[in-house]
PDB file of C-alpha atoms and ligand atoms in Angstrom:
ATOM      1  CA  MET A  85      83.530 -88.611 104.997  1.00  0.00           C
ATOM      2  CA  ASP A  86      83.390 -91.682 102.727  1.00  0.00           C
ATOM      3  CA  SER A  87      86.691 -92.676 101.122  1.00  0.00           C
ATOM      4  CA  THR A  88      85.584 -92.210  97.479  1.00  0.00           C
ATOM      5  CA  LEU A  89      84.425 -88.666  98.185  1.00  0.00           C
ATOM      6  CA  TYR A  90      87.630 -88.020 100.176  1.00  0.00           C
ATOM      7  CA  GLU A  91      89.848 -89.131  97.281  1.00  0.00           C
ATOM      8  CA  SER A  92      87.896 -87.294  94.569  1.00  0.00           C
ATOM      9  CA  THR A  93      87.851 -84.057  96.595  1.00  0.00           C
ATOM     10  CA  LEU A  94      91.616 -84.300  97.125  1.00  0.00           C
ATOM     11  CA  SER A  95      92.243 -85.008  93.459  1.00  0.00           C
ATOM     12  CA  ASP A  96      90.092 -82.017  92.460  1.00  0.00           C
ATOM     13  CA  LEU A  97      92.048 -79.769  94.870  1.00  0.00           C
ATOM     14  CA  LYS A  98      95.387 -81.009  93.536  1.00  0.00           C
ATOM     15  CA  ASP A  99      94.322 -80.201  89.970  1.00  0.00           C
ATOM     16  CA  LYS A 100      93.416 -76.654  91.010  1.00  0.00           C
ATOM     17  CA  ILE A 101      96.718 -75.810  92.744  1.00  0.00           C
ATOM     18  CA  LYS A 102      98.717 -73.585  90.394  1.00  0.00           C
ATOM     19  CA  SER A 103     102.428 -74.219  89.936  1.00  0.00           C
ATOM     20  CA  TYR A 104     104.947 -71.517  89.047  1.00  0.00           C
ATOM     21  CA  PRO A 105     108.306 -72.682  87.642  1.00  0.00           C
ATOM     22  CA  ASP A 106     111.408 -70.727  88.711  1.00  0.00           C
ATOM     23  CA  PHE A 107     109.743 -68.849  91.601  1.00  0.00           C
ATOM     24  CA  PRO A 108     111.162 -67.394  93.829  1.00  0.00           C
ATOM     25  CA  LYS A 109     114.431 -68.771  92.395  1.00  0.00           C
ATOM     26  CA  GLU A 110     115.492 -70.643  89.282  1.00  0.00           C
ATOM     27  CA  GLY A 111     114.893 -74.379  89.690  1.00  0.00           C
ATOM     28  CA  ILE A 112     112.096 -74.093  92.282  1.00  0.00           C
ATOM     29  CA  VAL A 113     108.555 -75.042  91.250  1.00  0.00           C
ATOM     30  CA  PHE A 114     106.375 -72.956  93.547  1.00  0.00           C
ATOM     31  CA  ARG A 115     103.060 -74.598  94.569  1.00  0.00           C
ATOM     32  CA  ASP A 116     100.642 -71.771  95.281  1.00  0.00           C
ATOM     33  CA  ILE A 117      97.969 -72.584  97.876  1.00  0.00           C
ATOM     34  CA  PHE A 118      96.381 -69.162  97.364  1.00  0.00           C
ATOM     35  CA  SER A 119      95.110 -70.373  93.990  1.00  0.00           C
ATOM     36  CA  VAL A 120      92.675 -72.652  95.861  1.00  0.00           C
ATOM     37  CA  LEU A 121      92.050 -70.677  99.058  1.00  0.00           C
ATOM     38  CA  ARG A 122      90.299 -67.946  97.098  1.00  0.00           C
ATOM     39  CA  ASP A 123      87.571 -70.417  96.117  1.00  0.00           C
ATOM     40  CA  PRO A 124      85.069 -70.757  99.017  1.00  0.00           C
ATOM     41  CA  ALA A 125      84.208 -74.393  98.219  1.00  0.00           C
ATOM     42  CA  CYS A 126      87.912 -75.337  98.047  1.00  0.00           C
ATOM     43  CA  LEU A 127      88.647 -73.556 101.328  1.00  0.00           C
ATOM     44  CA  ARG A 128      85.783 -75.408 103.022  1.00  0.00           C
ATOM     45  CA  ASN A 129      86.947 -78.719 101.510  1.00  0.00           C
ATOM     46  CA  ILE A 130      90.540 -78.193 102.692  1.00  0.00           C
ATOM     47  CA  LEU A 131      89.328 -77.602 106.217  1.00  0.00           C
ATOM     48  CA  ASP A 132      86.957 -80.602 106.163  1.00  0.00           C
ATOM     49  CA  LEU A 133      89.644 -82.894 104.713  1.00  0.00           C
ATOM     50  CA  MET A 134      92.216 -81.779 107.285  1.00  0.00           C
ATOM     51  CA  VAL A 135      89.761 -82.398 110.120  1.00  0.00           C
ATOM     52  CA  ALA A 136      88.919 -85.830 108.656  1.00  0.00           C
ATOM     53  CA  LYS A 137      92.646 -86.689 108.493  1.00  0.00           C
ATOM     54  CA  ILE A 138      93.209 -85.514 112.081  1.00  0.00           C
ATOM     55  CA  GLU A 139      90.291 -87.689 113.231  1.00  0.00           C
ATOM     56  CA  LEU A 140      91.648 -90.691 111.292  1.00  0.00           C
ATOM     57  CA  LEU A 141      95.063 -90.215 112.910  1.00  0.00           C
ATOM     58  CA  LYS A 142      93.437 -89.747 116.337  1.00  0.00           C
ATOM     59  CA  TRP A 143      95.248 -86.421 116.750  1.00  0.00           C
ATOM     60  CA  THR A 144      92.096 -84.668 117.998  1.00  0.00           C
ATOM     61  CA  ASP A 145      93.000 -84.551 121.694  1.00  0.00           C
ATOM     62  CA  VAL A 146      95.390 -81.579 121.574  1.00  0.00           C
ATOM     63  CA  ASP A 147      95.780 -78.519 123.773  1.00  0.00           C
ATOM     64  CA  VAL A 148      97.457 -76.286 121.240  1.00  0.00           C
ATOM     65  CA  VAL A 149      97.715 -75.965 117.466  1.00  0.00           C
ATOM     66  CA  VAL A 150     101.010 -74.377 116.414  1.00  0.00           C
ATOM     67  CA  GLY A 151     101.129 -72.572 113.050  1.00  0.00           C
ATOM     68  CA  LEU A 152     104.225 -71.429 111.151  1.00  0.00           C
ATOM     69  CA  GLU A 153     104.470 -67.890 109.821  1.00  0.00           C
ATOM     70  CA  SER A 154     103.096 -67.006 107.407  1.00  0.00           C
ATOM     71  CA  ARG A 155     101.115 -69.503 105.380  1.00  0.00           C
ATOM     72  CA  GLY A 156     100.692 -71.780 108.397  1.00  0.00           C
ATOM     73  CA  PHE A 157      98.789 -68.933 110.048  1.00  0.00           C
ATOM     74  CA  ILE A 158      95.913 -69.387 107.606  1.00  0.00           C
ATOM     75  CA  LEU A 159      95.022 -72.985 108.395  1.00  0.00           C
ATOM     76  CA  ALA A 160      96.215 -73.424 111.996  1.00  0.00           C
ATOM     77  CA  PRO A 161      93.706 -71.120 113.754  1.00  0.00           C
ATOM     78  CA  LEU A 162      90.814 -72.514 111.680  1.00  0.00           C
ATOM     79  CA  LEU A 163      91.760 -76.023 112.827  1.00  0.00           C
ATOM     80  CA  ALA A 164      92.343 -74.885 116.417  1.00  0.00           C
ATOM     81  CA  VAL A 165      88.721 -73.700 116.566  1.00  0.00           C
ATOM     82  CA  LYS A 166      87.524 -77.062 115.192  1.00  0.00           C
ATOM     83  CA  LEU A 167      89.640 -78.975 117.762  1.00  0.00           C
ATOM     84  CA  ASN A 168      88.711 -76.716 120.664  1.00  0.00           C
ATOM     85  CA  ALA A 169      92.420 -75.961 121.134  1.00  0.00           C
ATOM     86  CA  GLY A 170      94.453 -72.769 121.450  1.00  0.00           C
ATOM     87  CA  PHE A 171      96.636 -71.295 118.707  1.00  0.00           C
ATOM     88  CA  VAL A 172     100.345 -70.506 119.116  1.00  0.00           C
ATOM     89  CA  PRO A 173     102.474 -68.862 116.419  1.00  0.00           C
ATOM     90  CA  VAL A 174     106.036 -69.684 115.420  1.00  0.00           C
ATOM     91  CA  ARG A 175     107.345 -66.515 113.804  1.00  0.00           C
ATOM     92  CA  LYS A 176     110.367 -65.273 111.952  1.00  0.00           C
ATOM     93  CA  LYS A 177     112.881 -63.601 114.294  1.00  0.00           C
ATOM     94  CA  GLY A 178     112.186 -60.192 115.802  1.00  0.00           C
ATOM     95  CA  ARG A 179     108.377 -60.164 115.594  1.00  0.00           C
ATOM     96  CA  LEU A 180     107.323 -61.640 118.951  1.00  0.00           C
ATOM     97  CA  PRO A 181     107.544 -59.690 122.228  1.00  0.00           C
ATOM     98  CA  GLY A 182     108.776 -61.088 125.541  1.00  0.00           C
ATOM     99  CA  VAL A 183     111.211 -63.917 126.157  1.00  0.00           C
ATOM    100  CA  CYS A 184     111.543 -66.123 123.084  1.00  0.00           C
ATOM    101  CA  LYS A 185     113.416 -69.260 122.122  1.00  0.00           C
ATOM    102  CA  GLU A 186     114.980 -69.153 118.668  1.00  0.00           C
ATOM    103  CA  ILE A 187     116.442 -71.549 116.140  1.00  0.00           C
ATOM    104  CA  ALA A 188     118.253 -71.032 112.833  1.00  0.00           C
ATOM    105  CA  TYR A 189     117.051 -73.175 109.933  1.00  0.00           C
ATOM    106  CA  THR A 190     117.322 -73.684 106.183  1.00  0.00           C
ATOM    107  CA  LEU A 191     114.391 -74.188 103.828  1.00  0.00           C
ATOM    108  CA  GLU A 192     114.029 -74.980 100.141  1.00  0.00           C
ATOM    109  CA  TYR A 193     115.076 -71.539  98.906  1.00  0.00           C
ATOM    110  CA  ARG A 194     116.701 -69.624 101.818  1.00  0.00           C
ATOM    111  CA  SER A 195     117.686 -69.593 105.502  1.00  0.00           C
ATOM    112  CA  ASP A 196     116.132 -67.752 108.426  1.00  0.00           C
ATOM    113  CA  VAL A 197     115.568 -67.818 112.193  1.00  0.00           C
ATOM    114  CA  LEU A 198     112.303 -68.913 113.850  1.00  0.00           C
ATOM    115  CA  GLU A 199     111.063 -67.941 117.295  1.00  0.00           C
ATOM    116  CA  ILE A 200     108.424 -69.008 119.801  1.00  0.00           C
ATOM    117  CA  GLN A 201     107.374 -67.219 122.992  1.00  0.00           C
ATOM    118  CA  GLN A 202     108.762 -69.159 125.951  1.00  0.00           C
ATOM    119  CA  ASP A 203     105.522 -68.914 127.972  1.00  0.00           C
ATOM    120  CA  SER A 204     103.249 -69.905 125.075  1.00  0.00           C
ATOM    121  CA  ILE A 205     103.320 -73.651 125.792  1.00  0.00           C
ATOM    122  CA  HIS A 206     103.498 -75.474 129.125  1.00  0.00           C
ATOM    123  CA  GLN A 207     105.406 -78.665 129.821  1.00  0.00           C
ATOM    124  CA  GLY A 208     103.561 -81.764 128.595  1.00  0.00           C
ATOM    125  CA  GLN A 209     100.913 -79.927 126.583  1.00  0.00           C
ATOM    126  CA  ARG A 210      99.789 -81.875 123.528  1.00  0.00           C
ATOM    127  CA  VAL A 211     100.629 -79.968 120.357  1.00  0.00           C
ATOM    128  CA  LEU A 212      99.636 -80.367 116.715  1.00  0.00           C
ATOM    129  CA  ILE A 213     101.802 -78.456 114.200  1.00  0.00           C
ATOM    130  CA  ILE A 214     100.173 -77.129 111.038  1.00  0.00           C
ATOM    131  CA  ASP A 215     101.749 -75.658 107.917  1.00  0.00           C
ATOM    132  CA  ASP A 216     100.715 -75.303 104.293  1.00  0.00           C
ATOM    133  CA  LEU A 217     103.572 -77.324 102.844  1.00  0.00           C
ATOM    134  CA  ILE A 218     106.641 -79.435 103.573  1.00  0.00           C
ATOM    135  CA  ALA A 219     109.576 -79.191 101.175  1.00  0.00           C
ATOM    136  CA  THR A 220     112.985 -79.949 102.781  1.00  0.00           C
ATOM    137  CA  GLY A 221     111.405 -80.185 106.237  1.00  0.00           C
ATOM    138  CA  GLY A 222     113.736 -77.451 107.504  1.00  0.00           C
ATOM    139  CA  SER A 223     110.876 -75.327 108.878  1.00  0.00           C
ATOM    140  CA  LEU A 224     108.953 -78.171 110.543  1.00  0.00           C
ATOM    141  CA  GLY A 225     112.171 -79.763 111.842  1.00  0.00           C
ATOM    142  CA  ALA A 226     113.222 -76.486 113.469  1.00  0.00           C
ATOM    143  CA  THR A 227     109.723 -75.986 114.922  1.00  0.00           C
ATOM    144  CA  CYS A 228     109.793 -79.458 116.514  1.00  0.00           C
ATOM    145  CA  LYS A 229     113.162 -78.630 118.092  1.00  0.00           C
ATOM    146  CA  LEU A 230     111.776 -75.369 119.488  1.00  0.00           C
ATOM    147  CA  LEU A 231     108.841 -77.274 120.970  1.00  0.00           C
ATOM    148  CA  SER A 232     111.112 -79.983 122.441  1.00  0.00           C
ATOM    149  CA  GLY A 233     112.987 -77.157 124.157  1.00  0.00           C
ATOM    150  CA  LEU A 234     109.694 -76.185 125.833  1.00  0.00           C
ATOM    151  CA  ASN A 235     109.020 -79.839 126.803  1.00  0.00           C
ATOM    152  CA  ALA A 236     105.875 -79.927 124.699  1.00  0.00           C
ATOM    153  CA  ASN A 237     104.382 -83.238 123.607  1.00  0.00           C
ATOM    154  CA  VAL A 238     104.223 -82.943 119.813  1.00  0.00           C
ATOM    155  CA  VAL A 239     101.558 -85.335 118.549  1.00  0.00           C
ATOM    156  CA  GLY A 240     102.395 -84.717 114.886  1.00  0.00           C
ATOM    157  CA  CYS A 241     102.636 -82.290 111.981  1.00  0.00           C
ATOM    158  CA  LEU A 242      99.958 -81.986 109.311  1.00  0.00           C
ATOM    159  CA  VAL A 243     100.448 -80.113 106.038  1.00  0.00           C
ATOM    160  CA  LEU A 244      98.265 -79.647 103.007  1.00  0.00           C
ATOM    161  CA  LEU A 245     101.047 -80.276 100.462  1.00  0.00           C
ATOM    162  CA  GLU A 246     104.165 -82.444 100.490  1.00  0.00           C
ATOM    163  CA  LEU A 247     106.969 -82.246  97.926  1.00  0.00           C
ATOM    164  CA  GLU A 248     107.674 -85.961  97.884  1.00  0.00           C
ATOM    165  CA  GLN A 249     111.057 -85.970  96.137  1.00  0.00           C
ATOM    166  CA  LEU A 250     112.638 -83.880  98.894  1.00  0.00           C
ATOM    167  CA  HIS A 251     111.878 -86.464 101.628  1.00  0.00           C
ATOM    168  CA  GLY A 252     111.397 -83.608 104.100  1.00  0.00           C
ATOM    169  CA  SER A 253     109.835 -85.735 106.840  1.00  0.00           C
ATOM    170  CA  LYS A 254     113.288 -87.296 107.450  1.00  0.00           C
ATOM    171  CA  ASN A 255     114.334 -83.955 108.909  1.00  0.00           C
ATOM    172  CA  VAL A 256     111.423 -83.780 111.358  1.00  0.00           C
ATOM    173  CA  GLU A 257     111.485 -85.648 114.658  1.00  0.00           C
ATOM    174  CA  ALA A 258     107.661 -85.903 114.917  1.00  0.00           C
ATOM    175  CA  PRO A 259     105.371 -87.821 112.524  1.00  0.00           C
ATOM    176  CA  VAL A 260     104.472 -85.822 109.402  1.00  0.00           C
ATOM    177  CA  GLU A 261     101.264 -86.343 107.420  1.00  0.00           C
ATOM    178  CA  SER A 262     100.066 -84.586 104.284  1.00  0.00           C
ATOM    179  CA  LEU A 263      96.899 -84.471 102.223  1.00  0.00           C
ATOM    180  CA  ILE A 264      98.314 -83.891  98.738  1.00  0.00           C
ATOM    181  CA  THR A 265     101.697 -84.915  97.325  1.00  0.00           C
ATOM    182  CA  PHE A 266     103.546 -83.447  94.353  1.00  0.00           C
TER     183      PHE A 266
HETATM  184  O1  PRP B 225     110.091 -77.618 104.216  1.00  0.00           O
HETATM  185  P1  PRP B 225     110.805 -76.332 103.992  1.00  0.00           P
HETATM  186  O2  PRP B 225     111.965 -76.462 103.015  1.00  0.00           O
HETATM  187  O3  PRP B 225     111.237 -75.713 105.274  1.00  0.00           O
HETATM  188  O4  PRP B 225     109.801 -75.339 103.257  1.00  0.00           O
HETATM  189  C1  PRP B 225     108.473 -75.183 103.678  1.00  0.00           C
HETATM  190  C2  PRP B 225     108.207 -73.816 104.201  1.00  0.00           C
HETATM  191  O5  PRP B 225     108.430 -72.835 103.171  1.00  0.00           O
HETATM  192  C3  PRP B 225     107.351 -71.907 103.160  1.00  0.00           C
HETATM  193  O6  PRP B 225     107.540 -70.905 104.114  1.00  0.00           O
HETATM  194  P2  PRP B 225     108.236 -69.484 103.837  1.00  0.00           P
HETATM  195  O7  PRP B 225     108.770 -69.043 105.143  1.00  0.00           O
HETATM  196  O8  PRP B 225     109.179 -69.572 102.685  1.00  0.00           O
HETATM  197  O9  PRP B 225     107.116 -68.555 103.289  1.00  0.00           O
HETATM  198  P3  PRP B 225     105.806 -67.888 103.912  1.00  0.00           P
HETATM  199  O10 PRP B 225     106.262 -66.814 104.834  1.00  0.00           O
HETATM  200  O11 PRP B 225     105.076 -67.406 102.697  1.00  0.00           O
HETATM  201  O12 PRP B 225     105.023 -68.967 104.629  1.00  0.00           O
HETATM  202  C4  PRP B 225     106.175 -72.774 103.523  1.00  0.00           C
HETATM  203  O13 PRP B 225     105.071 -72.003 103.948  1.00  0.00           O
HETATM  204  C5  PRP B 225     106.735 -73.663 104.601  1.00  0.00           C
HETATM  205  O14 PRP B 225     106.655 -73.061 105.886  1.00  0.00           O
HETATM  206  N1  ADE B 226     108.178 -75.311  96.163  1.00  0.00           N
HETATM  207  C1  ADE B 226     107.530 -74.580  97.072  1.00  0.00           C
HETATM  208  N2  ADE B 226     106.309 -74.052  96.781  1.00  0.00           N
HETATM  209  C2  ADE B 226     105.650 -73.307  97.700  1.00  0.00           C
HETATM  210  N3  ADE B 226     106.134 -73.047  98.917  1.00  0.00           N
HETATM  211  C3  ADE B 226     107.331 -73.554  99.244  1.00  0.00           C
HETATM  212  N4  ADE B 226     108.064 -73.486 100.382  1.00  0.00           N
HETATM  213  C4  ADE B 226     109.201 -74.170 100.173  1.00  0.00           C
HETATM  214  N5  ADE B 226     109.245 -74.704  98.953  1.00  0.00           N
HETATM  215  C5  ADE B 226     108.084 -74.332  98.344  1.00  0.00           C
END
């Protein structure tokens, strides 16, 4: 994709993302990806732009795409198909059967526990982590730690939106890239 088209498509997407002040708590400005996903052209553009970014970063050679529950589950499997990779979920505690590894974490507006199935990734597999958004980096940081515990080779994390002022990538041990910053 040529760089002028890339930039204008991103700028158009950014303009269409709706923001909700004081949701889900006072002081949080909630950036709602569903306001663009419902538009078929925007959904297609998001996918194309994410693939273009992955190609630019040379992150294409991956075995597994990991997605974070729940909004990460929308984009991760779509990208896994494009990259000819498998999809592995990281879920909130108590939802995955079998032996799981867990980690407690804090995000912009609450705390929780994340889990991954122990047999879902093999030692040395190349992993790309996908989520909709990075705020404090709590969720992606915890996911990287879970994957380190499975001896995975995390190539990087790609998100659609980054909340720049929170400097979330500092809390993530793998490289973090985003398409749109607020
Ligand atoms: O960088 P952080 O501070 O960790 O925040 C980012 C996370 O917050 C949201 O998840 P959340 O679990 O709140 O909601 P969801 O279940 O709708 O994805 C979002 O989808 C990211 O995963
Ligand atoms: N400000 C925000 N908007 C949407 N999702 C979020 N997850 C964490 N912080 C968020």
